[in-house]
Each structure stands twice: as structure tokens, then as C-alpha cells.
Amino acid sequence: MLMAGPIGLFRQRYPGVELKISEFGGLTVQQAVMNGELDLAMTALPVEEESALTTLPLFSHPLCVLVPRSGEWLEQTSVSPTQLAAHPLLIYNEDFALSRQLMQLFARHDVKPRIAVRSGQWTFWRRWCRRASAWRFYRSPFAAS
């Protein structure tokens, strides 16, 4: 969704260039670029400074938590890692950079999260969160769908 416009513009400017688009987690695409399997990749940062990769910021969005639209959550404007640990969490698969960032956040606060399900599929997340009253994480532009 976010990349449809730029990809369309690229295709107009360079009609003879074939684009091969793959969707994988951030850690997987970072490794694929380092292995020469991909020319470039988009990922949630940070990328390890020791890696052989150069990063260029494309856009930035806050990390948000999706919760059921009911009860105490209607009044809540932020949440701490300790509060998160009290609820079942739907979290990205291990090969997503955001998953690693979240696990580091919990470790820094000495919190053990209650991970109920891991997935990389947005539509599954939305349905599961509604039914199971679980929390999940996303970068803000993806909440609009």
C-alpha cells in the first residue's frame, strides 16, 4: 500500500527494468542483501552498525499497540512494557526486525512477555485481536486498513 505509488512511478520511468518484489521479515531481507540475493530491501530499523549494510531513512512511524475497542483501553493513551506483559501478545515472527526490537525492549525492562501467537500476516492479526482480546504491535500507517 505505501509503496504502490513509488513502484508505479519507477515502472513509468524505467519500463524495461523488471522488478522482482519479495516480502519477508526484516532480518531475512537484511541477510539476503548481504548475501547478494537482493539488490536492496526495506526493513524496520535498526540495522546492526557492524553489518556491511548502509541504511537510508525512507519514512518513520511510531510503534503502536492494537487493543480491543472496549473497556479500559478506550481511555488509555500509552502503555508500558510491564503492562504489556500482563496480556497475551500477538507478535511478529522471529525473522522480522520489529520482533527483535520488541524482545530487546522487554529485556531492557526485565519483562517476560506472554506471547500467544507469532505471525507476519496483518489480516490474521486484526481478526485474532478482535476475537482473542490480545494485543499486537504495528507501525502506524498499517492501522488504517
PDB file of C-alpha atoms in Angstrom, residues 42-103:
ATOM      1  CA  MET A  42      13.167  -2.190   3.174  1.00  0.00           C
ATOM      2  CA  THR A  43      13.142  -3.101   6.839  1.00  0.00           C
ATOM      3  CA  ALA A  44      12.183  -1.750  10.219  1.00  0.00           C
ATOM      4  CA  LEU A  45      15.354  -0.384  11.764  1.00  0.00           C
ATOM      5  CA  PRO A  46      17.735  -0.556  13.490  1.00  0.00           C
ATOM      6  CA  VAL A  47      20.274  -2.429  11.416  1.00  0.00           C
ATOM      7  CA  GLU A  48      23.339  -3.522  13.352  1.00  0.00           C
ATOM      8  CA  GLU A  49      26.113  -0.944  12.930  1.00  0.00           C
ATOM      9  CA  GLU A  50      28.658  -3.749  12.492  1.00  0.00           C
ATOM     10  CA  SER A  51      26.823  -5.088   9.425  1.00  0.00           C
ATOM     11  CA  ALA A  52      28.063  -4.456   5.902  1.00  0.00           C
ATOM     12  CA  LEU A  53      24.861  -2.549   5.089  1.00  0.00           C
ATOM     13  CA  THR A  54      24.277   1.142   4.523  1.00  0.00           C
ATOM     14  CA  THR A  55      20.883   2.421   5.625  1.00  0.00           C
ATOM     15  CA  LEU A  56      18.902   5.339   4.270  1.00  0.00           C
ATOM     16  CA  PRO A  57      15.732   6.506   6.063  1.00  0.00           C
ATOM     17  CA  LEU A  58      12.610   6.186   3.926  1.00  0.00           C
ATOM     18  CA  PHE A  59       9.908   7.117   6.450  1.00  0.00           C
ATOM     19  CA  SER A  60       9.352   6.918  10.180  1.00  0.00           C
ATOM     20  CA  HIS A  61       6.291   5.911  12.160  1.00  0.00           C
ATOM     21  CA  PRO A  62       5.699   5.367  15.867  1.00  0.00           C
ATOM     22  CA  LEU A  63       5.355   1.892  17.309  1.00  0.00           C
ATOM     23  CA  CYS A  64       1.755   1.325  18.352  1.00  0.00           C
ATOM     24  CA  VAL A  65      -0.254  -1.397  20.071  1.00  0.00           C
ATOM     25  CA  LEU A  66      -3.588  -2.581  18.717  1.00  0.00           C
ATOM     26  CA  VAL A  67      -6.058  -3.436  21.501  1.00  0.00           C
ATOM     27  CA  PRO A  68      -9.763  -4.272  21.611  1.00  0.00           C
ATOM     28  CA  ARG A  69     -12.016  -1.212  21.329  1.00  0.00           C
ATOM     29  CA  SER A  70     -13.618  -1.654  24.729  1.00  0.00           C
ATOM     30  CA  GLY A  71     -13.310  -1.142  28.473  1.00  0.00           C
ATOM     31  CA  GLU A  72     -10.157   0.317  29.940  1.00  0.00           C
ATOM     32  CA  TRP A  73      -8.447   0.607  26.541  1.00  0.00           C
ATOM     33  CA  LEU A  74     -10.766   3.400  25.445  1.00  0.00           C
ATOM     34  CA  GLU A  75      -9.131   5.761  27.955  1.00  0.00           C
ATOM     35  CA  GLN A  76      -5.531   4.550  27.598  1.00  0.00           C
ATOM     36  CA  THR A  77      -3.116   6.741  25.568  1.00  0.00           C
ATOM     37  CA  SER A  78       0.122   4.806  26.170  1.00  0.00           C
ATOM     38  CA  VAL A  79       1.309   1.521  27.624  1.00  0.00           C
ATOM     39  CA  SER A  80       4.475   0.342  29.407  1.00  0.00           C
ATOM     40  CA  PRO A  81       6.349  -2.931  28.793  1.00  0.00           C
ATOM     41  CA  THR A  82       5.232  -4.107  32.246  1.00  0.00           C
ATOM     42  CA  GLN A  83       1.577  -3.522  31.327  1.00  0.00           C
ATOM     43  CA  LEU A  84       2.111  -5.411  28.074  1.00  0.00           C
ATOM     44  CA  ALA A  85       3.470  -8.428  29.936  1.00  0.00           C
ATOM     45  CA  ALA A  86       0.127  -8.843  31.709  1.00  0.00           C
ATOM     46  CA  HIS A  87      -1.674  -9.616  28.422  1.00  0.00           C
ATOM     47  CA  PRO A  88      -1.380 -12.271  25.704  1.00  0.00           C
ATOM     48  CA  LEU A  89       0.534 -10.792  22.781  1.00  0.00           C
ATOM     49  CA  LEU A  90       0.406 -11.405  19.084  1.00  0.00           C
ATOM     50  CA  ILE A  91       3.908 -10.609  17.893  1.00  0.00           C
ATOM     51  CA  TYR A  92       5.798 -10.664  14.595  1.00  0.00           C
ATOM     52  CA  ASN A  93       7.664 -13.790  13.510  1.00  0.00           C
ATOM     53  CA  GLU A  94      11.296 -14.037  14.645  1.00  0.00           C
ATOM     54  CA  ASP A  95      12.610 -13.061  11.190  1.00  0.00           C
ATOM     55  CA  PHE A  96      11.016  -9.606  11.479  1.00  0.00           C
ATOM     56  CA  ALA A  97      13.318  -6.852  12.742  1.00  0.00           C
ATOM     57  CA  LEU A  98      10.440  -5.432  14.782  1.00  0.00           C
ATOM     58  CA  SER A  99      10.186  -8.717  16.672  1.00  0.00           C
ATOM     59  CA  ARG A 100      13.830  -8.410  17.704  1.00  0.00           C
ATOM     60  CA  GLN A 101      13.286  -4.770  18.732  1.00  0.00           C
ATOM     61  CA  LEU A 102      10.322  -5.739  20.903  1.00  0.00           C
ATOM     62  CA  MET A 103      12.182  -8.585  22.593  1.00  0.00           C
TER      63      MET A 103
END
